[in-house]
Structures are given as C-alpha cells and as structure tokens.
Coordinates of C-alpha atoms in Angstrom, one line a residue:
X1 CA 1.6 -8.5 21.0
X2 CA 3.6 -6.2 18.2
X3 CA 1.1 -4.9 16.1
X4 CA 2.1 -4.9 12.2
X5 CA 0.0 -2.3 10.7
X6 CA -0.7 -3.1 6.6
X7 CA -1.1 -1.0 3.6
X8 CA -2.7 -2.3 1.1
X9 CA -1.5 -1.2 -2.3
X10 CA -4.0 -3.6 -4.3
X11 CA -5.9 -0.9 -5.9
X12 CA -2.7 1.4 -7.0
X13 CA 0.5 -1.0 -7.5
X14 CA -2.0 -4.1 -7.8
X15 CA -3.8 -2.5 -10.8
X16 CA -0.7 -1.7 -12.3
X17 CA -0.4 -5.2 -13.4
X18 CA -0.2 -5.4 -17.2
X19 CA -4.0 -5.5 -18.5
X20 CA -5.6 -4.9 -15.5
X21 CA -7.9 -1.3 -15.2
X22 CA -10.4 -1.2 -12.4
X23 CA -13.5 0.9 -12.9
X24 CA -14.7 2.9 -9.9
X25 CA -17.1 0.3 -8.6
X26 CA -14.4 -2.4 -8.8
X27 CA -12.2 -0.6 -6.9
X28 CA -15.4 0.1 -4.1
X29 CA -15.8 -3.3 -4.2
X30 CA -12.5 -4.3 -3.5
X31 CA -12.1 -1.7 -1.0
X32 CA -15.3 -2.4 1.2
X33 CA -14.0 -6.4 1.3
X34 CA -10.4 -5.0 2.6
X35 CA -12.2 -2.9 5.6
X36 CA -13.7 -6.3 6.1
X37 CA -10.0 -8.2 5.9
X38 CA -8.9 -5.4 8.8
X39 CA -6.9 -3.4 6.0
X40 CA -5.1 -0.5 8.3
X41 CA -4.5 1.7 5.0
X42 CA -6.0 0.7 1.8
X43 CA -3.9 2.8 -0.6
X44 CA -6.7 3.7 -3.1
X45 CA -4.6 4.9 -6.5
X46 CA -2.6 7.4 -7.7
X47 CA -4.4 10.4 -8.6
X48 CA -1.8 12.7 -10.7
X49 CA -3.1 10.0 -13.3
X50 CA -6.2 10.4 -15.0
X51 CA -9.3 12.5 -14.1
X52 CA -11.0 9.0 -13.7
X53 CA -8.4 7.7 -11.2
X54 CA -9.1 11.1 -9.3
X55 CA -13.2 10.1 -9.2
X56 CA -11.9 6.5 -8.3
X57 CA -10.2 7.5 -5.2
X58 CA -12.9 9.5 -4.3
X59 CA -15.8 6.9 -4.7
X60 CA -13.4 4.6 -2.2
X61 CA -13.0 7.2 0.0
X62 CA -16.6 8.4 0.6
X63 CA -17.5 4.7 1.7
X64 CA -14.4 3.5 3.8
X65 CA -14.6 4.4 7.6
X66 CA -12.7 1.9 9.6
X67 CA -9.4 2.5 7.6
X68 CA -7.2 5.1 6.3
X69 CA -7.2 5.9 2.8
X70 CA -4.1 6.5 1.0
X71 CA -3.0 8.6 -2.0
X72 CA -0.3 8.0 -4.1
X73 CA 2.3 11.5 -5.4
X74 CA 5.1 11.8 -6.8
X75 CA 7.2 14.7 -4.6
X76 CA 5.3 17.6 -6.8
X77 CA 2.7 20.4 -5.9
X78 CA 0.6 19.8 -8.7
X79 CA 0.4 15.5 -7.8
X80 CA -0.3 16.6 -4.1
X81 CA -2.7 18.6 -5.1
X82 CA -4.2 16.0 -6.8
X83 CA -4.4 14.0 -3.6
X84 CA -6.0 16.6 -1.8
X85 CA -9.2 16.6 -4.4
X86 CA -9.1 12.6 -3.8
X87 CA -8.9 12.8 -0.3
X88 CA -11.2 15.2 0.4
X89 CA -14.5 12.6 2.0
X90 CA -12.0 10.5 3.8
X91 CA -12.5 10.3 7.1
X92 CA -8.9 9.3 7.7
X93 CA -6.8 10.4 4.6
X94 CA -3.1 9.6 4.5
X95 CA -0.5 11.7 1.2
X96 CA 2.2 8.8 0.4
X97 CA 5.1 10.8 -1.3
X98 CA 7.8 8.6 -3.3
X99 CA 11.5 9.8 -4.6
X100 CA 14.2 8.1 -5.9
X101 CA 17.1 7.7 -3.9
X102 CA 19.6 5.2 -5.4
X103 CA 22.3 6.4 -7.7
X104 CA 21.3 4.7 -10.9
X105 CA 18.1 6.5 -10.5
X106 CA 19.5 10.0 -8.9
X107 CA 22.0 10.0 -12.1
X108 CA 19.5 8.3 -15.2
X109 CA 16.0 9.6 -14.2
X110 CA 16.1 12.3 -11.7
X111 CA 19.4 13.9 -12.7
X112 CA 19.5 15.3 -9.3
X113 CA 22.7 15.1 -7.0
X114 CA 22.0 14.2 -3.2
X115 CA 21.3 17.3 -2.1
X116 CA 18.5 18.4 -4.6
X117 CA 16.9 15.3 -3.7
X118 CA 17.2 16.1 0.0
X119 CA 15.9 19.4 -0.9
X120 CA 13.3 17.7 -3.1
X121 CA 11.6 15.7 -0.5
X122 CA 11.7 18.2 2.2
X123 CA 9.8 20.4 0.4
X124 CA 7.3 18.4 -1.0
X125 CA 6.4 16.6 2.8
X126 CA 6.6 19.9 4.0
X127 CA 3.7 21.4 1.2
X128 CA 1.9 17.9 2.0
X129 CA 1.7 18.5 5.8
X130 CA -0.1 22.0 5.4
X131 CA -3.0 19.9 4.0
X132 CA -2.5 16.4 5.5
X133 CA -1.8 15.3 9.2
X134 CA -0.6 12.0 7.6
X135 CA 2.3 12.2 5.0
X136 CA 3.8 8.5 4.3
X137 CA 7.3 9.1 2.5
X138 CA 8.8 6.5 0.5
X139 CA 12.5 6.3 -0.5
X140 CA 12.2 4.8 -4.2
X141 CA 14.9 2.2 -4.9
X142 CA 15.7 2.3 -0.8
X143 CA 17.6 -1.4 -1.3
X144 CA 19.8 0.2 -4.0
X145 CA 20.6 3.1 -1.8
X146 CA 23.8 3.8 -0.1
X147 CA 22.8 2.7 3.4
X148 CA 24.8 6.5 4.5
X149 CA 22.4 8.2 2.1
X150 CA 19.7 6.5 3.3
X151 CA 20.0 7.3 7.4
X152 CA 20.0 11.2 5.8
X153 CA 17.0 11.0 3.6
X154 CA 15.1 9.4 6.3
X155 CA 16.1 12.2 8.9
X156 CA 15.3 15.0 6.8
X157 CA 12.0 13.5 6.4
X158 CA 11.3 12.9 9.9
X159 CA 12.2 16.8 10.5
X160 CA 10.4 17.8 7.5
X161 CA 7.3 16.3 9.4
X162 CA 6.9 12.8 7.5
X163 CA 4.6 10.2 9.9
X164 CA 5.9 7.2 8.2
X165 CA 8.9 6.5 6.0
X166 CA 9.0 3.7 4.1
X167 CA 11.9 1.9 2.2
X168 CA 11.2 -0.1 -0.6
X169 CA 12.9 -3.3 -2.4
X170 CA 11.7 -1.3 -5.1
X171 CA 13.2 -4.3 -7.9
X172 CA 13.2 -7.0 -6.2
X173 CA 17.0 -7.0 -5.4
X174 CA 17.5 -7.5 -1.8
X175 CA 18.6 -10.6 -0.1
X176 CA 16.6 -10.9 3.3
X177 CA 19.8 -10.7 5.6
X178 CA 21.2 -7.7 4.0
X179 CA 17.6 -6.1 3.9
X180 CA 17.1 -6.7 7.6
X181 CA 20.2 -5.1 8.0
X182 CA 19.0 -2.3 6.5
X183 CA 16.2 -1.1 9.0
X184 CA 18.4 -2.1 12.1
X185 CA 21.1 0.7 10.9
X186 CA 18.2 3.0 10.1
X187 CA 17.1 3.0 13.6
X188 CA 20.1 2.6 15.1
X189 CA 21.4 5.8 13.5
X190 CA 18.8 8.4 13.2
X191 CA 17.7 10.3 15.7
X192 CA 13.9 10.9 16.1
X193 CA 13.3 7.8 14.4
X194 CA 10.8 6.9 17.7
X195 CA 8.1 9.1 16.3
X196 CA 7.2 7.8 12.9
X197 CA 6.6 4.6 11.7
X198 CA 8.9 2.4 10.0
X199 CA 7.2 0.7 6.6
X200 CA 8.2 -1.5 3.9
X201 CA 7.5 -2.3 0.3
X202 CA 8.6 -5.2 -1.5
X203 CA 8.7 -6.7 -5.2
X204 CA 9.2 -10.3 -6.0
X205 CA 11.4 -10.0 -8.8
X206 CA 13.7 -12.5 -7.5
X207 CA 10.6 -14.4 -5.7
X208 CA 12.1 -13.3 -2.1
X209 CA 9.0 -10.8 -1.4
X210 CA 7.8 -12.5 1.6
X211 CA 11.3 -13.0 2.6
X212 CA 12.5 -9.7 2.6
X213 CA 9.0 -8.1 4.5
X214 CA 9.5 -10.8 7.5
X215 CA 13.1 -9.6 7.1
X216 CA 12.3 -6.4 7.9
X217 CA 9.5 -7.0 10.6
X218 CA 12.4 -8.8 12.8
X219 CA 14.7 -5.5 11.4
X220 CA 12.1 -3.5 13.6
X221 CA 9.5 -2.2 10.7
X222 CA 5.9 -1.0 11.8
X223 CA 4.3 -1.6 8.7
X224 CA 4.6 -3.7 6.0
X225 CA 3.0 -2.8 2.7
X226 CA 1.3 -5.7 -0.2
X227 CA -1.3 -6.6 -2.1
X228 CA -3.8 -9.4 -2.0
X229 CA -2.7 -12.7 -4.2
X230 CA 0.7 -11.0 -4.4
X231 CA 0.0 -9.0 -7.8
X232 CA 1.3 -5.7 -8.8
X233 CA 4.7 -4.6 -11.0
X234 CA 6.3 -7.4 -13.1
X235 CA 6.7 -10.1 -11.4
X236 CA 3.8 -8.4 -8.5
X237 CA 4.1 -7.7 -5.1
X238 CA 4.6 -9.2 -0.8
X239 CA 1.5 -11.1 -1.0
X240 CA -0.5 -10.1 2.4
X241 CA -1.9 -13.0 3.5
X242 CA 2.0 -14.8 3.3
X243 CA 3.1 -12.5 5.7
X244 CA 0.0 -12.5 8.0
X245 CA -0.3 -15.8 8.2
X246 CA 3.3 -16.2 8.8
X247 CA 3.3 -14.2 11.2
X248 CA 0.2 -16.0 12.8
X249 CA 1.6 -19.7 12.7
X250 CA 5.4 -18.5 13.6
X251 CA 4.8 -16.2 16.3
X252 CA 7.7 -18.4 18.5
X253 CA 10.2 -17.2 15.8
X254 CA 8.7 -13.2 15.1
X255 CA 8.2 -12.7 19.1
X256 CA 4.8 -12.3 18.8
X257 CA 4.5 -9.6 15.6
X258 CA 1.0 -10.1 14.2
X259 CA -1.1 -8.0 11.8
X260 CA -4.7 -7.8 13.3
X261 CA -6.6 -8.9 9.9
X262 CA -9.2 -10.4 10.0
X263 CA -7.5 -13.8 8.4
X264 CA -11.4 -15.9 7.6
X265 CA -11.6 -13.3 4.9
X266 CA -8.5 -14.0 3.4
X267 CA -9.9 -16.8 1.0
X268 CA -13.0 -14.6 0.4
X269 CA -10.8 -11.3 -0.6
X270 CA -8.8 -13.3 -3.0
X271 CA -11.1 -14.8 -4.6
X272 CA -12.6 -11.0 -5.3
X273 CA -9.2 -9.8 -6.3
X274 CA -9.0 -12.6 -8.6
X275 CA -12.9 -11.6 -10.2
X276 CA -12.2 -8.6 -10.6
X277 CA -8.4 -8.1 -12.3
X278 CA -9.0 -10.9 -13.8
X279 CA -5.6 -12.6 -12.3
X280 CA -5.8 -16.3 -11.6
X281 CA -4.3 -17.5 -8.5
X282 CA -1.9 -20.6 -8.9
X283 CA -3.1 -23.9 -7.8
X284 CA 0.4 -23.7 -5.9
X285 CA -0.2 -20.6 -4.8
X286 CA 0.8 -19.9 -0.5
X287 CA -2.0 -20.0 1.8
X288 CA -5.0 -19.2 -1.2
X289 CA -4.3 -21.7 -4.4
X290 CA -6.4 -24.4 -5.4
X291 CA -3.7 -26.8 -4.1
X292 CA -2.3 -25.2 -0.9
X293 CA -4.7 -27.8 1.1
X294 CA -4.8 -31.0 -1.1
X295 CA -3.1 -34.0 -0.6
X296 CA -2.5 -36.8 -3.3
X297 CA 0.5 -38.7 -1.4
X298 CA -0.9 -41.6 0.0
X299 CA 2.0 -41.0 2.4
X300 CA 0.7 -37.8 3.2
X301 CA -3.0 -38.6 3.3
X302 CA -2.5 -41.5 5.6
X303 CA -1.0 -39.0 8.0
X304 CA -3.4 -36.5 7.3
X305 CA -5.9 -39.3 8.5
X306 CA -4.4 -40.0 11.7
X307 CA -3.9 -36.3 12.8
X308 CA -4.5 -33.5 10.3
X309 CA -1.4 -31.5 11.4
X310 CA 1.1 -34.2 10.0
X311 CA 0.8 -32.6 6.6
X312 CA -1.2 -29.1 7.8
X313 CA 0.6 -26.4 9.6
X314 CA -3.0 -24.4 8.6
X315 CA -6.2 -25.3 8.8
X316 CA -8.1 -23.9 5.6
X317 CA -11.1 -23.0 8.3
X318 CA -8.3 -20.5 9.2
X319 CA -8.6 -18.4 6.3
X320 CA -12.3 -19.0 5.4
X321 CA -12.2 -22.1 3.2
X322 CA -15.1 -24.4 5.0
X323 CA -14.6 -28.5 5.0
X324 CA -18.2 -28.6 4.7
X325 CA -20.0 -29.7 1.4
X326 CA -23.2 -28.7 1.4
X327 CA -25.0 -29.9 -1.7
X328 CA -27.9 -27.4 -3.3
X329 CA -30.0 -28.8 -6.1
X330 CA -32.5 -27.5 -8.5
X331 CA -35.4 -28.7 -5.7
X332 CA -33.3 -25.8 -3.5
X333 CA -35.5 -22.7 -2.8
X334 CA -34.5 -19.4 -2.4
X335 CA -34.4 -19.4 1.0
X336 CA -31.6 -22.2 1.7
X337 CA -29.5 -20.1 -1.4
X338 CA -30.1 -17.6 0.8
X339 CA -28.3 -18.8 3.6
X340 CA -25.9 -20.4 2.1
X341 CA -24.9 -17.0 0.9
X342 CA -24.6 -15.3 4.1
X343 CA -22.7 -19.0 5.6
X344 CA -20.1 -18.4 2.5
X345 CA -20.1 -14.4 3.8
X346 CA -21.7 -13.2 1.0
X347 CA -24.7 -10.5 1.8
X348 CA -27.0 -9.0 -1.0
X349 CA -29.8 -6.6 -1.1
X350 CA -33.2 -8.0 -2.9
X351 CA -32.1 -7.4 -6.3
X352 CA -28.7 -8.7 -6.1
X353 CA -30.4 -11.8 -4.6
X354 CA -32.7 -12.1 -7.1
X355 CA -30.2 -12.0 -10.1
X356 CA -28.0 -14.9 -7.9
X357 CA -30.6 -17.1 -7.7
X358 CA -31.2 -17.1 -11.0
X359 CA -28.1 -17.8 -12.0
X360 CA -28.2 -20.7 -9.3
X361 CA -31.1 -22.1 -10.4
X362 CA -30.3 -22.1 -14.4
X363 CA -26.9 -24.3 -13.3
X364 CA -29.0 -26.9 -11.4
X365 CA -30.7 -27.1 -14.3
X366 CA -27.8 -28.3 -15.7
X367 CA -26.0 -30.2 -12.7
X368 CA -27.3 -32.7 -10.3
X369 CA -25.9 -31.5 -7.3
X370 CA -24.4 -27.6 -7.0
X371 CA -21.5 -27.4 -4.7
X372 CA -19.7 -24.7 -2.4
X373 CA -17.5 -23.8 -4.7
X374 CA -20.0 -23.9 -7.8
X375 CA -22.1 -21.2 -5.5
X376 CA -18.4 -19.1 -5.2
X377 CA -18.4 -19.1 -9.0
X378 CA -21.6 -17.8 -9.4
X379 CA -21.3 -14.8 -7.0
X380 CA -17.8 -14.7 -9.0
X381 CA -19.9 -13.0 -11.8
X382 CA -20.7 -9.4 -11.4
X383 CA -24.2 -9.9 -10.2
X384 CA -24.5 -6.1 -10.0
X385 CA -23.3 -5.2 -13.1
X386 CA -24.6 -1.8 -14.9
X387 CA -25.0 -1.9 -18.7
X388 CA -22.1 -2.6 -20.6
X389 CA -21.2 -1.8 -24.8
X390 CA -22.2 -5.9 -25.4
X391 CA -24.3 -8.5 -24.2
X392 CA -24.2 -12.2 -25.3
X393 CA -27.9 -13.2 -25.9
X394 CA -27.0 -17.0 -27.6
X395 CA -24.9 -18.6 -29.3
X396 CA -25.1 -22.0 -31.6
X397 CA -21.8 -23.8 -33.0
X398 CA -21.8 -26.5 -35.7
X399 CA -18.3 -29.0 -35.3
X400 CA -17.3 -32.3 -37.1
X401 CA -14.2 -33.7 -37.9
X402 CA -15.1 -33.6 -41.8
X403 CA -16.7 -30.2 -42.2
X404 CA -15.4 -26.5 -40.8
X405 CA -16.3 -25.4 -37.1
X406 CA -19.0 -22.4 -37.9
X407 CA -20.9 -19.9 -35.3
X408 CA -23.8 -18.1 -35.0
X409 CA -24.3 -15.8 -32.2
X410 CA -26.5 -13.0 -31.3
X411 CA -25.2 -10.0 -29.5
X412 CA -27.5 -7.4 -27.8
X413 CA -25.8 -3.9 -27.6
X414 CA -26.0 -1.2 -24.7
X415 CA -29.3 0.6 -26.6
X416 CA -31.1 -2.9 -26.7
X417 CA -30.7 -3.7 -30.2
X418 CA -29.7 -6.8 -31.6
X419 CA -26.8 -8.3 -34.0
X420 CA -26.2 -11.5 -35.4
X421 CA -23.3 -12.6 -36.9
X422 CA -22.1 -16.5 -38.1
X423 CA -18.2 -17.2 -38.6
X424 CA -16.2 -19.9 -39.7
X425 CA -12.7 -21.0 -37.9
X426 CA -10.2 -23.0 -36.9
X427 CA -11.6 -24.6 -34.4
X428 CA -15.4 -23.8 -32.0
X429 CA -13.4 -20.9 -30.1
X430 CA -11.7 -19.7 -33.0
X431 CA -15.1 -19.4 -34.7
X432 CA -17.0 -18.4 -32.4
X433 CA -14.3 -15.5 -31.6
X434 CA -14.4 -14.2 -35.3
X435 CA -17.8 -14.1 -35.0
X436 CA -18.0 -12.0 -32.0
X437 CA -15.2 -9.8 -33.7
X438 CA -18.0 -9.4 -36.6
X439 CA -20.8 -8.4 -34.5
X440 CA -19.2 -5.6 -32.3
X441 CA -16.7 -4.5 -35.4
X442 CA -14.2 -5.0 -32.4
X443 CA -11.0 -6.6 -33.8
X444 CA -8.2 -7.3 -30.7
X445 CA -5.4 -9.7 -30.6
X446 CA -6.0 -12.8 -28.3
X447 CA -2.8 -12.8 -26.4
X448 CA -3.6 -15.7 -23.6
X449 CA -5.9 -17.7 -23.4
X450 CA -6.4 -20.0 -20.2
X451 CA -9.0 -22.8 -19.1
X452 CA -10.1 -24.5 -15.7
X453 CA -12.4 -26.8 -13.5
X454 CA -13.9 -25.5 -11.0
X455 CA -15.6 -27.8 -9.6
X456 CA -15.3 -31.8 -10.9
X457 CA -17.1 -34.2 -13.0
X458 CA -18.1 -34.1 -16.4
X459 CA -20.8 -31.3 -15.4
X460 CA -17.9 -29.4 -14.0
X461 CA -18.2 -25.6 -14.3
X462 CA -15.4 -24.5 -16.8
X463 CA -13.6 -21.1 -15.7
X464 CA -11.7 -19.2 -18.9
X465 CA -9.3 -16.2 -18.8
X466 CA -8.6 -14.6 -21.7
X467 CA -5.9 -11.5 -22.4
X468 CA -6.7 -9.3 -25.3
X469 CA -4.4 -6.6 -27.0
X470 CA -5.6 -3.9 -29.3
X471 CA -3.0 -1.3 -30.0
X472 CA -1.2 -0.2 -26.9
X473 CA -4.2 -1.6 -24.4
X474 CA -4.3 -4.9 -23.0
X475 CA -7.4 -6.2 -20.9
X476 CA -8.3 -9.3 -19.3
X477 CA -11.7 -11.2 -19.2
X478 CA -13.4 -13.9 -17.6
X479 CA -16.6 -16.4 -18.1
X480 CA -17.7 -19.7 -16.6
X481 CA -20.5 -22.0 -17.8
X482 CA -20.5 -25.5 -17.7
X483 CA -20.1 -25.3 -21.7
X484 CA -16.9 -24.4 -22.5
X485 CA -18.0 -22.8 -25.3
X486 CA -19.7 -20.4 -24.0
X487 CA -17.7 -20.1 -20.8
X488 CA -15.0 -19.0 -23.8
X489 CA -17.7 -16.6 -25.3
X490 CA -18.0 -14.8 -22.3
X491 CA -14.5 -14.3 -21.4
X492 CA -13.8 -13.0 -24.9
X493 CA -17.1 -10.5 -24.7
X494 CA -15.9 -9.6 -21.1
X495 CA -12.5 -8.1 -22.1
X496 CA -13.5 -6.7 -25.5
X497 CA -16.6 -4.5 -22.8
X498 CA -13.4 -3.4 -21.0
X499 CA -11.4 -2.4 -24.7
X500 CA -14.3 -0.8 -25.6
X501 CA -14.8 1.5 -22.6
X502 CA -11.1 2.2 -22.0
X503 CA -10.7 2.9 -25.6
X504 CA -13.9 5.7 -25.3
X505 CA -12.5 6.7 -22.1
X506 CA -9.1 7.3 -22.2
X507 CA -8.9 9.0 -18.4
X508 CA -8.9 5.4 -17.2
X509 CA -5.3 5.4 -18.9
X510 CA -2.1 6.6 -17.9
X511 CA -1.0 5.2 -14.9
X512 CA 2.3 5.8 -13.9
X513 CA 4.7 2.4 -12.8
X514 CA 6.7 2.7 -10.3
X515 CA 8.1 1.4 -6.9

C-alpha cells in the first residue's frame, strides 16, 4: 500500500467560509472527531489573525495527541512567531508557510520579481526551522505558475530545509491532465525532491477539486490536503472523504494509494462539521448527502433488490451510516438511550447524558416512535453548551387568514433575567423574528433562510438554517423542533448569540483568505 497522508484544513480554510467563526470549543470539538477520522495533520488556524485565533490553536493543540497540528503563516517573522505561541503544547507541531508564486500575483499583490520571492521564502523556512522540525511550504497560485519557476521555488525550499512542499490549485483553474503533469515534472526535475513530501491543495472553483487531488496522487503526491463536506474559500474546498473513498473503492486504477482514515467516521464527522459551521450538506452531496444512498427508480430498486451492488459501488455501513432502524419511544429508559448513543458512536460524561436524555424524552413526547436519525438530530444540538447572550424560554403565535400573524415570546438573558416582547408580521416567522429583534435590541438582516425534514411524517423533526448580516459580519444558525416555528425561533436566536459575541469580541475577526 501507498500511504496518502491528509491535512485537514477544516478548521483554517474551512472556517473561512463566508459566515462561519468557530469558537475555541468548536474548533476542539471538531478537532478531537478528526483524531478519531485518522486525520494525519489537522491544520488548526491561522494565528497571525486575532489574539483569539492564537488561544484557538492552542486549546486544539493541548488535546490532540495522535496527530500533527498545523499552523498557518504567511512567509513573515512576526506571523511565525505567532505560530510558535500556538504551537507551543503540541506534541507534534508542524509551521505551514504560503507565498505567491504566479505572475499575476508576483506583479499585483507581492510586487516582488522572482528572485525576491526566492529570497522571500528562503528566509522565512529558514527562521521557521530554528523553531520547528516540521516547516510545510506552500507555493500560492502553484497551478498559475510557470512550471520553470516552479521546479526553482520548490528546490530552494527543499535546501532551505522545507519537509513538505505543497502546490496548490489555489482558484480552481487547473484541468486534472495538465495538473498531473505538474507534479511529474516537479519530481522529475528537482534534485532532492526524495526527502520531503510532495502535498496538494485544491479549490473547486470550476467543480474539478476531487479531480485535480486524484490527479496529483497518480502525479506522485504524498499528501493531499481538504476539508470535511468539501467547504472552505468560495466555492470550498477537495472534500476528504471524495478522495478517500476514491481511493478505497478504485484501488485497481490508483495502484493501491489509500489514506489510512478511519472511513465509519466519515458520516459521523460530517454531520459535526455540518452542526457546527452551520453548512448544510446537499442531499446530492458525494459519499455524505441525504441522497447519495436512496433509490427512487423502480429500475434501480428492483436491482438494488436482487444484489445491492447493481446500483451501490458503497455500502453506507462503509462510512458509518447503519441500515438498522431502531425505534426508541417515550416508554424508552435511559439506559437503552444510552446505548444507542455509544452504537451511533456518540460517548458522554453524566451531565452531557443527562441533558440528551432530556431532550430525547421531551421529542417522544411529541412523536410516537423516535428514529436513528431523530437521535443524530438531537446530539446535533450543542448538549454542552456554556451560557450564551440569549435563551429562548417560549414562544406563542396567533395566525389566521383574516387577521395579522402576531408573537409573543419570552427571552431569558445571560444574567437570568427575563424579556418579553409580542410582534406583528408578515407572516408566523416574520413575526416571530421582529419580535425576537425587540427583545435582544438586536436588529440583523436575514440573508437566507433554509428549511428541512429530518426525519418523515407529519411529526417529522424540521431542521432550519438561517444566515444573518449585521454590518460587515455574517453568521449562521441552526434549530430543529418538530414545530417549525420554533425550529425557526431557534435558528434565528442561534446566529443573533454568535452576532452578539463576535460583535463584543472582535479578536474572533480578521481572518485572512487565501489559498
């Protein structure tokens, strides 16, 4: 086997999706679940940032211990500095150093010639290594890069003491032949390139991510770099589990290249990526959406009868999606939640438990049977979430087609006291998001605004996503009930909680987009 080693850039390139800021336990939480996937390099963030995004990539670093933990610099002291503060708990830490190389960016936003960039990177691996036995150097804009220029940059790194070099699709513009191309000439024409890895980064701009990575694995890459559902930069990122799984089902055609995740987690890690940015995943989604295992043909389901791999090249048991349908009620006691918990993968100390159970129970008050994926949606909420500016307490709304939607709701704030407010609107939402507006004397524009099933029937839990926009920050937030109401409530609370505590903490901001 040809091991693929992975960096995982869910946490840095991922969070620089627009409206998307992980706090510090978010980004834990993610973190700990990709040590589980089999992450080789979890790139944590970019500290050069933000004092908070410094403390971010700290947190992650003190509690990861079977993976290396990655910084992110621009090729300056004072951002490689700011790695080393990150860094210093890891038990593995790894400096990733970026610099434009292609001429639209050497001549429009470095205004460097060739040989200050040269000079540029050199110096910078060469201050990372005093500090750092692992220095990752990435060649910004590789794809756009006169292949010449490139075989040079990626020599001087290797003798300025660089471990890995990577060379990113940086836009999205690569076509997979000529990017395959690419790494054959590098290795083909620089000399030492046998002692440091070969890595990859690519953006889906023109939806050829995927293409472009396995492009590069059969060009003789080491590592290939992603994020988990694909997110990230525009249009996002190589989703990880396209590539891994591939690589796992085409092994005939990659001659035997396979990552060594840990693919049952896949579903599981999406899932918490998803929570947590607030991102859905398509129903069409590769290997994780709602649809990538149904069939409606009645073409396809009669062969999917007679032998399941007529129509499945996968089986969802692959990547952690059980057949099984194992029905809870409100009769269920806490000990069969229990281990239905630890059967979905899901492990929680006493509290935790108790606060999931709760919920559990309070939904099969209102369902008669409470299904796998109604018990995903409940650990979906942040069961261990610390206090927060707002609290929904209830919420009442008056509708008919002959007389205006109106709201009540009371909202409990951070110190414990109470506010009640009563709006009129448009429509039940509309209302009860005026009112909401009233009560926190938060007032954000609703920029999208998304519904779902998760589950079916007419008890159905209802999933919403909303995107909210005051001034220059966007945020996202999610609810689920099996009223849609207050599923909507929620949502709209959640992301107005994540205005509110951006806009009183402004470390959180400034990250910096690139590759």
């Amino acid at each position: 086997m040809r091991k693929i080693y992975v960096l995982d850039t869910t946490l840095r390139d991922g969070e620089q999706s627009p409206g998307v800021s992980l706090s510090s336990q978010e980004k834990v939480e993610i973190a700990l679940q990709l040590q589980r996937l089999g992450i080789d390099r979890i790139e944590a963030g970019f500290p050069i940032t933000s004092r908070g995004e410094v403390t971010s990539v700290q947190e992650v670093a003190k509690v990861i211990t079977n993976a290396t933990v990655v910084a992110f610099s621009r090729s300056r002291e004072q951002d490689i500095d700011a790695a080393r503060e990150a860094l210093k708990h890891a038990v593995d830490p790894c400096l990733h150093l970026f610099l434009a190389t292609s001429p639209i960016h050497r001549e429009y936003k470095l205004r460097m010639d060739k040989s200050k960039v040269l000079d540029t990177l050199e110096a910078a691996i060469r201050y990372g290594r005093k500090y750092f036995d692992k220095v990752e150097f990435s060649a910004e804009d590789a794809s756009r890069t006169e292949i010449e220029f490139l075989c040079e940059v990626t020599d001087r790194a290797i003798r300025a003491g660089a471990t890995v070099v990577n060379l990113p699709d940086t836009v999205g513009f690569a076509t997979p032949e000529q990017f395959g191309r690419i790494f054959k000439t590098v290795k083909e024409k620089v000399s030492g390139i046998e002692r440091i890895q070969l890595s990859t980064h690519c953006h889906d701009d023109l939806g050829m991510a995927t293409a472009n990575t396995l492009a590069a694995i059969e060009g003789g890459v080491d590592q290939i770099e992603g994020t988990i559902n694909g997110i990230g930069e525009r249009a996002g990122n190589t989703a990880i589990e396209e590539v891994a799984l591939a690589l796992e089902t085409r092994g005939d055609h990659y001659g035997g290249a396979k990552t060594s995740l840990v693919l049952s987690e896949i579903y599981r890690t999406s899932r918490l990526v998803s929570k947590l940015t607030g991102m859905t995943v398509p129903g069409n989604k590769a290997i994780v959406g709602a649809n990538a295992f149904a069939h409606e043909s009645g073409i396809h389901q009669d062969g999917m009868l007679k032998n399941r791999a007529t129509y499945e090249i996968i089986s969802p048991e692959t990547i952690g999606i059980r057949s099984s349908k194992l029905v809870l009620g409100k009769h269920s006691g806490r000990h069969a939640f229990k281990e239905r918990l630890i059967d979905l993968g899901y492990t929680l100390d006493e509290e935790r438990l108790n606060i999931a159970f709760a919920k559990f129970k309070d939904l099969a008050d209102r369902k008669k049977e409470v299904l796998t994926e109604d018990i995903r949606a409940i650990m979906d909420e942040n069961v261990t979430e610390g206090p927060v500016p707002y609290k929904l307490d209830s919420i009442q709304v008056s509708y008919g087609n002959h007389s205006l939607p109106t709201a009540a709701i009371r909202i409990v704030r951070e110190d414990g006291s109470t506010v009640e407010e009563a709006s009129i609107g448009n429509g039940s939402v509309d209302a009860v998001y005026r009112a909401i507006d009233k009560a926190t004397g938060l007032h954000s524009q609703l920029e999208d605004y998304k519904i779902h099933s998760v589950t079916q029937g007419t008890d159905a839990l209802g999933e919403v996503h909303v995107v909210l926009q005051m001034e220059d920050i966007s945020a996202t937030g999610r609810g689920i009930s099996t009223d849609i109401i207050e599923a909507s409530a929620k949502a709209y609370l959640d992301a107005l909680n994540r205005l509110a505590v951006r806009t009183q903490d402004p470390e959180r901001e400034g990250n910096i987009s690139i590759q």
